[in-house]
mmCIF file with all atom_site columns, C-alpha atoms in Angstrom:
data_model
loop_
_atom_site.group_PDB
_atom_site.id
_atom_site.type_symbol
_atom_site.label_atom_id
_atom_site.label_alt_id
_atom_site.label_comp_id
_atom_site.label_asym_id
_atom_site.label_entity_id
_atom_site.label_seq_id
_atom_site.pdbx_PDB_ins_code
_atom_site.Cartn_x
_atom_site.Cartn_y
_atom_site.Cartn_z
_atom_site.occupancy
_atom_site.B_iso_or_equiv
_atom_site.pdbx_formal_charge
_atom_site.auth_seq_id
_atom_site.auth_comp_id
_atom_site.auth_asym_id
_atom_site.auth_atom_id
_atom_site.pdbx_PDB_model_num
ATOM 1   C CA . MET A 1 1   ? 10.029  -17.667 -6.933  1.00 56.00 ? 250 MET A CA 1
ATOM 2   C CA . LYS A 1 2   ? 7.526   -20.445 -7.406  1.00 54.00 ? 251 LYS A CA 1
ATOM 3   C CA . VAL A 1 3   ? 10.189  -23.054 -6.654  1.00 51.00 ? 252 VAL A CA 1
ATOM 4   C CA . LEU A 1 4   ? 10.869  -21.418 -3.286  1.00 56.00 ? 253 LEU A CA 1
ATOM 5   C CA . LEU A 1 5   ? 7.196   -21.293 -2.419  1.00 57.00 ? 254 LEU A CA 1
ATOM 6   C CA . ILE A 1 6   ? 6.246   -24.846 -3.367  1.00 56.00 ? 255 ILE A CA 1
ATOM 7   C CA . ASN A 1 7   ? 9.242   -26.592 -1.783  1.00 56.00 ? 256 ASN A CA 1
ATOM 8   C CA . GLY A 1 8   ? 7.304   -28.405 0.901   1.00 49.00 ? 257 GLY A CA 1
ATOM 9   C CA . SER A 1 9   ? 3.971   -27.493 2.400   1.00 52.00 ? 258 SER A CA 1
ATOM 10  C CA . PRO A 1 10  ? 3.803   -23.679 2.600   1.00 51.00 ? 259 PRO A CA 1
ATOM 11  C CA . LYS A 1 11  ? 1.907   -23.784 5.900   1.00 54.00 ? 260 LYS A CA 1
ATOM 12  C CA . GLU A 1 12  ? 4.462   -25.979 7.648   1.00 56.00 ? 261 GLU A CA 1
ATOM 13  C CA . HIS A 1 13  ? 7.608   -25.044 5.760   1.00 61.00 ? 262 HIS A CA 1
ATOM 14  C CA . ALA A 1 14  ? 10.254  -22.945 7.532   1.00 68.00 ? 263 ALA A CA 1
ATOM 15  C CA . LEU A 1 15  ? 10.126  -20.349 4.745   1.00 70.00 ? 264 LEU A CA 1
ATOM 16  C CA . GLY A 1 16  ? 6.368   -20.033 5.240   1.00 68.00 ? 265 GLY A CA 1
ATOM 17  C CA . GLN A 1 17  ? 6.876   -19.400 8.944   1.00 75.00 ? 266 GLN A CA 1
ATOM 18  C CA . GLN A 1 18  ? 9.406   -16.646 8.220   1.00 80.00 ? 267 GLN A CA 1
ATOM 19  C CA . LEU A 1 19  ? 7.194   -14.932 5.657   1.00 83.00 ? 268 LEU A CA 1
ATOM 20  C CA . GLN A 1 20  ? 3.977   -14.848 7.719   1.00 85.00 ? 269 GLN A CA 1
ATOM 21  C CA . TYR A 1 21  ? 2.447   -11.363 8.054   1.00 87.00 ? 270 TYR A CA 1
ATOM 22  C CA . LYS A 1 22  ? 4.960   -9.781  5.665   1.00 89.00 ? 271 LYS A CA 1
ATOM 23  C CA . PRO A 1 23  ? 3.365   -7.830  2.770   1.00 92.00 ? 272 PRO A CA 1
ATOM 24  C CA . ALA A 1 24  ? 3.714   -9.525  -0.600  1.00 94.00 ? 273 ALA A CA 1
ATOM 25  C CA . ALA A 1 25  ? 3.043   -8.724  -4.232  1.00 95.00 ? 274 ALA A CA 1
ATOM 26  C CA . SER A 1 26  ? 3.517   -10.766 -7.360  1.00 94.00 ? 275 SER A CA 1
ATOM 27  C CA . VAL A 1 27  ? 4.552   -9.171  -10.635 1.00 94.00 ? 276 VAL A CA 1
ATOM 28  C CA . VAL A 1 28  ? 4.171   -10.952 -13.952 1.00 93.00 ? 277 VAL A CA 1
ATOM 29  C CA . VAL A 1 29  ? 5.938   -10.074 -17.197 1.00 91.00 ? 278 VAL A CA 1
ATOM 30  C CA . CYS A 1 30  ? 5.056   -11.837 -20.419 1.00 90.00 ? 279 CYS A CA 1
ATOM 31  C CA . ARG A 1 31  ? 5.202   -11.451 -24.174 1.00 87.00 ? 280 ARG A CA 1
ATOM 32  C CA . ARG A 1 32  ? 1.538   -12.138 -24.910 1.00 83.00 ? 281 ARG A CA 1
ATOM 33  C CA . GLY A 1 33  ? -0.770  -14.352 -22.867 1.00 82.00 ? 282 GLY A CA 1
ATOM 34  C CA . GLY A 1 34  ? -0.882  -16.220 -19.603 1.00 84.00 ? 283 GLY A CA 1
ATOM 35  C CA . ALA A 1 35  ? -0.239  -13.253 -17.337 1.00 87.00 ? 284 ALA A CA 1
ATOM 36  C CA . SER A 1 36  ? -3.516  -13.366 -15.429 1.00 88.00 ? 285 SER A CA 1
ATOM 37  C CA . ALA A 1 37  ? -3.254  -17.116 -14.773 1.00 91.00 ? 286 ALA A CA 1
ATOM 38  C CA . ALA A 1 38  ? 0.340   -16.774 -13.542 1.00 90.00 ? 287 ALA A CA 1
ATOM 39  C CA . PHE A 1 39  ? -0.593  -13.760 -11.386 1.00 91.00 ? 288 PHE A CA 1
ATOM 40  C CA . ASP A 1 40  ? -3.474  -15.666 -9.809  1.00 93.00 ? 289 ASP A CA 1
ATOM 41  C CA . ARG A 1 41  ? -1.350  -18.728 -9.106  1.00 91.00 ? 290 ARG A CA 1
ATOM 42  C CA . LEU A 1 42  ? 1.451   -16.762 -7.446  1.00 91.00 ? 291 LEU A CA 1
ATOM 43  C CA . ASN A 1 43  ? -0.946  -14.854 -5.203  1.00 93.00 ? 292 ASN A CA 1
ATOM 44  C CA . LYS A 1 44  ? -2.403  -18.108 -3.887  1.00 92.00 ? 293 LYS A CA 1
ATOM 45  C CA . TYR A 1 45  ? 0.936   -18.946 -2.249  1.00 89.00 ? 294 TYR A CA 1
ATOM 46  C CA . PHE A 1 46  ? 0.870   -15.640 -0.377  1.00 90.00 ? 295 PHE A CA 1
ATOM 47  C CA . THR A 1 47  ? -2.645  -16.129 0.939   1.00 90.00 ? 296 THR A CA 1
ATOM 48  C CA . ILE A 1 48  ? -1.975  -19.656 2.204   1.00 88.00 ? 297 ILE A CA 1
ATOM 49  C CA . MET A 1 49  ? 1.028   -18.331 4.174   1.00 87.00 ? 298 MET A CA 1
ATOM 50  C CA . ASN A 1 50  ? -0.855  -15.546 6.033   1.00 88.00 ? 299 ASN A CA 1
ATOM 51  C CA . MET A 1 51  ? 0.764   -12.817 3.969   1.00 91.00 ? 300 MET A CA 1
ATOM 52  C CA . PRO A 1 52  ? -1.185  -9.617  3.221   1.00 93.00 ? 301 PRO A CA 1
ATOM 53  C CA . VAL A 1 53  ? -1.259  -9.118  -0.554  1.00 96.00 ? 302 VAL A CA 1
ATOM 54  C CA . VAL A 1 54  ? -0.515  -5.606  -1.791  1.00 96.00 ? 303 VAL A CA 1
ATOM 55  C CA . SER A 1 55  ? -2.612  -4.526  -4.740  1.00 95.00 ? 304 SER A CA 1
ATOM 56  C CA . SER A 1 56  ? -2.347  -1.843  -7.382  1.00 96.00 ? 305 SER A CA 1
ATOM 57  C CA . GLN A 1 57  ? -4.705  -0.095  -9.789  1.00 96.00 ? 306 GLN A CA 1
ATOM 58  C CA . TYR A 1 58  ? -4.819  -3.191  -12.018 1.00 94.00 ? 307 TYR A CA 1
ATOM 59  C CA . TRP A 1 59  ? -3.302  -6.667  -12.028 1.00 93.00 ? 308 TRP A CA 1
ATOM 60  C CA . ASN A 1 60  ? 0.462   -6.430  -11.542 1.00 94.00 ? 309 ASN A CA 1
ATOM 61  C CA . MET A 1 61  ? 1.547   -7.309  -15.060 1.00 93.00 ? 310 MET A CA 1
ATOM 62  C CA . VAL A 1 62  ? 3.465   -5.750  -17.904 1.00 93.00 ? 311 VAL A CA 1
ATOM 63  C CA . TYR A 1 63  ? 3.852   -6.920  -21.472 1.00 92.00 ? 312 TYR A CA 1
ATOM 64  C CA . GLY A 1 64  ? 6.902   -7.068  -23.715 1.00 91.00 ? 313 GLY A CA 1
ATOM 65  C CA . GLN A 1 65  ? 9.513   -9.433  -25.064 1.00 90.00 ? 314 GLN A CA 1
ATOM 66  C CA . THR A 1 66  ? 12.483  -7.278  -24.029 1.00 86.00 ? 315 THR A CA 1
ATOM 67  C CA . SER A 1 67  ? 13.085  -4.774  -21.241 1.00 79.00 ? 316 SER A CA 1
ATOM 68  C CA . GLY A 1 68  ? 12.799  -1.952  -23.771 1.00 88.00 ? 317 GLY A CA 1
ATOM 69  C CA . GLN A 1 69  ? 9.386   -3.175  -24.853 1.00 92.00 ? 318 GLN A CA 1
ATOM 70  C CA . VAL A 1 70  ? 8.202   -3.500  -21.267 1.00 91.00 ? 319 VAL A CA 1
ATOM 71  C CA . LYS A 1 71  ? 9.077   0.155   -20.660 1.00 92.00 ? 320 LYS A CA 1
ATOM 72  C CA . GLN A 1 72  ? 6.759   1.055   -23.557 1.00 93.00 ? 321 GLN A CA 1
ATOM 73  C CA . ASP A 1 73  ? 3.793   -0.544  -21.760 1.00 93.00 ? 322 ASP A CA 1
ATOM 74  C CA . GLU A 1 74  ? 2.706   2.737   -20.168 1.00 95.00 ? 323 GLU A CA 1
ATOM 75  C CA . GLU A 1 75  ? -0.284  1.270   -18.337 1.00 95.00 ? 324 GLU A CA 1
ATOM 76  C CA . GLY A 1 76  ? 1.810   -1.599  -16.995 1.00 94.00 ? 325 GLY A CA 1
ATOM 77  C CA . MET A 1 77  ? 4.560   0.752   -15.832 1.00 95.00 ? 326 MET A CA 1
ATOM 78  C CA . GLN A 1 78  ? 2.005   2.993   -14.113 1.00 97.00 ? 327 GLN A CA 1
ATOM 79  C CA . THR A 1 79  ? 0.621   -0.106  -12.387 1.00 96.00 ? 328 THR A CA 1
ATOM 80  C CA . MET A 1 80  ? 4.143   -0.942  -11.156 1.00 96.00 ? 329 MET A CA 1
ATOM 81  C CA . ARG A 1 81  ? 4.703   2.586   -9.794  1.00 97.00 ? 330 ARG A CA 1
ATOM 82  C CA . THR A 1 82  ? 1.362   2.453   -7.993  1.00 97.00 ? 331 THR A CA 1
ATOM 83  C CA . LEU A 1 83  ? 2.274   -0.976  -6.614  1.00 97.00 ? 332 LEU A CA 1
ATOM 84  C CA . GLY A 1 84  ? 5.557   0.403   -5.267  1.00 97.00 ? 333 GLY A CA 1
ATOM 85  C CA . ARG A 1 85  ? 3.798   3.268   -3.502  1.00 97.00 ? 334 ARG A CA 1
ATOM 86  C CA . ASN A 1 86  ? 1.149   0.922   -2.092  1.00 97.00 ? 335 ASN A CA 1
ATOM 87  C CA . MET A 1 87  ? 3.809   -1.506  -0.842  1.00 96.00 ? 336 MET A CA 1
ATOM 88  C CA . ALA A 1 88  ? 5.715   1.299   0.905   1.00 95.00 ? 337 ALA A CA 1
ATOM 89  C CA . TRP A 1 89  ? 2.489   2.550   2.490   1.00 95.00 ? 338 TRP A CA 1
ATOM 90  C CA . MET A 1 90  ? 1.505   -0.912  3.733   1.00 93.00 ? 339 MET A CA 1
ATOM 91  C CA . ILE A 1 91  ? 4.945   -1.603  5.205   1.00 91.00 ? 340 ILE A CA 1
ATOM 92  C CA . LYS A 1 92  ? 4.731   1.659   7.167   1.00 89.00 ? 341 LYS A CA 1
ATOM 93  C CA . LYS A 1 93  ? 1.196   0.893   8.362   1.00 87.00 ? 342 LYS A CA 1
ATOM 94  C CA . LEU A 1 94  ? 2.049   -2.672  9.403   1.00 85.00 ? 343 LEU A CA 1
ATOM 95  C CA . ASN A 1 95  ? 4.664   -1.674  11.945  1.00 73.00 ? 344 ASN A CA 1
ATOM 96  C CA . VAL A 1 96  ? 4.885   -5.090  13.577  1.00 61.00 ? 345 VAL A CA 1
ATOM 97  C CA . ALA A 1 97  ? 7.313   -3.973  16.246  1.00 62.00 ? 346 ALA A CA 1
ATOM 98  C CA . GLU A 1 98  ? 4.531   -1.940  17.878  1.00 58.00 ? 347 GLU A CA 1
ATOM 99  C CA . ASP A 1 99  ? 1.436   -4.025  17.248  1.00 64.00 ? 348 ASP A CA 1
ATOM 100 C CA . GLY A 1 100 ? 2.556   -7.652  17.001  1.00 74.00 ? 349 GLY A CA 1
ATOM 101 C CA . HIS A 1 101 ? 0.761   -10.272 14.951  1.00 78.00 ? 350 HIS A CA 1
ATOM 102 C CA . PRO A 1 102 ? -2.836  -11.501 15.013  1.00 80.00 ? 351 PRO A CA 1
ATOM 103 C CA . GLN A 1 103 ? -3.529  -14.396 17.342  1.00 82.00 ? 352 GLN A CA 1
ATOM 104 C CA . LYS A 1 104 ? -3.242  -17.653 15.418  1.00 82.00 ? 353 LYS A CA 1
ATOM 105 C CA . GLU A 1 105 ? -5.689  -20.501 15.885  1.00 86.00 ? 354 GLU A CA 1
ATOM 106 C CA . GLN A 1 106 ? -4.679  -24.140 15.909  1.00 88.00 ? 355 GLN A CA 1
ATOM 107 C CA . PRO A 1 107 ? -5.260  -25.542 12.385  1.00 81.00 ? 356 PRO A CA 1
ATOM 108 C CA . VAL A 1 108 ? -8.412  -27.614 11.892  1.00 84.00 ? 357 VAL A CA 1
ATOM 109 C CA . TRP A 1 109 ? -8.573  -30.095 9.006   1.00 82.00 ? 358 TRP A CA 1
ATOM 110 C CA . THR A 1 110 ? -11.943 -31.045 7.577   1.00 85.00 ? 359 THR A CA 1
ATOM 111 C CA . ASN A 1 111 ? -12.415 -34.173 5.514   1.00 82.00 ? 360 ASN A CA 1
ATOM 112 C CA . PHE A 1 112 ? -15.901 -34.734 4.153   1.00 82.00 ? 361 PHE A CA 1
ATOM 113 C CA . ILE A 1 113 ? -15.081 -38.259 3.010   1.00 78.00 ? 362 ILE A CA 1
ATOM 114 C CA . ARG A 1 114 ? -15.837 -40.529 5.953   1.00 66.00 ? 363 ARG A CA 1
#
């Protein structure tokens, strides 16, 4: 997923234009460490592309080396179920066909080095 998101500038990239205002959620699976750093990094791509980020009851991560081990992470699996319900709820609430998108301002670039 990261390769898709960083291919070009997310703000200007065609993929970024198509994904604007669509709900997003990152999910991280790992054996031991690094989950919170990966989760944070993935979410930054969503926020720079005007995508609402769907949350859960905890960070969207599960632990395990194999799929069987991941299923044993009861807290992680509960977090994933909650994330699924929250995503479905947000998609229903963001009925873009009726409401449209927020008005977008022209980008302003600030450079403090003069």
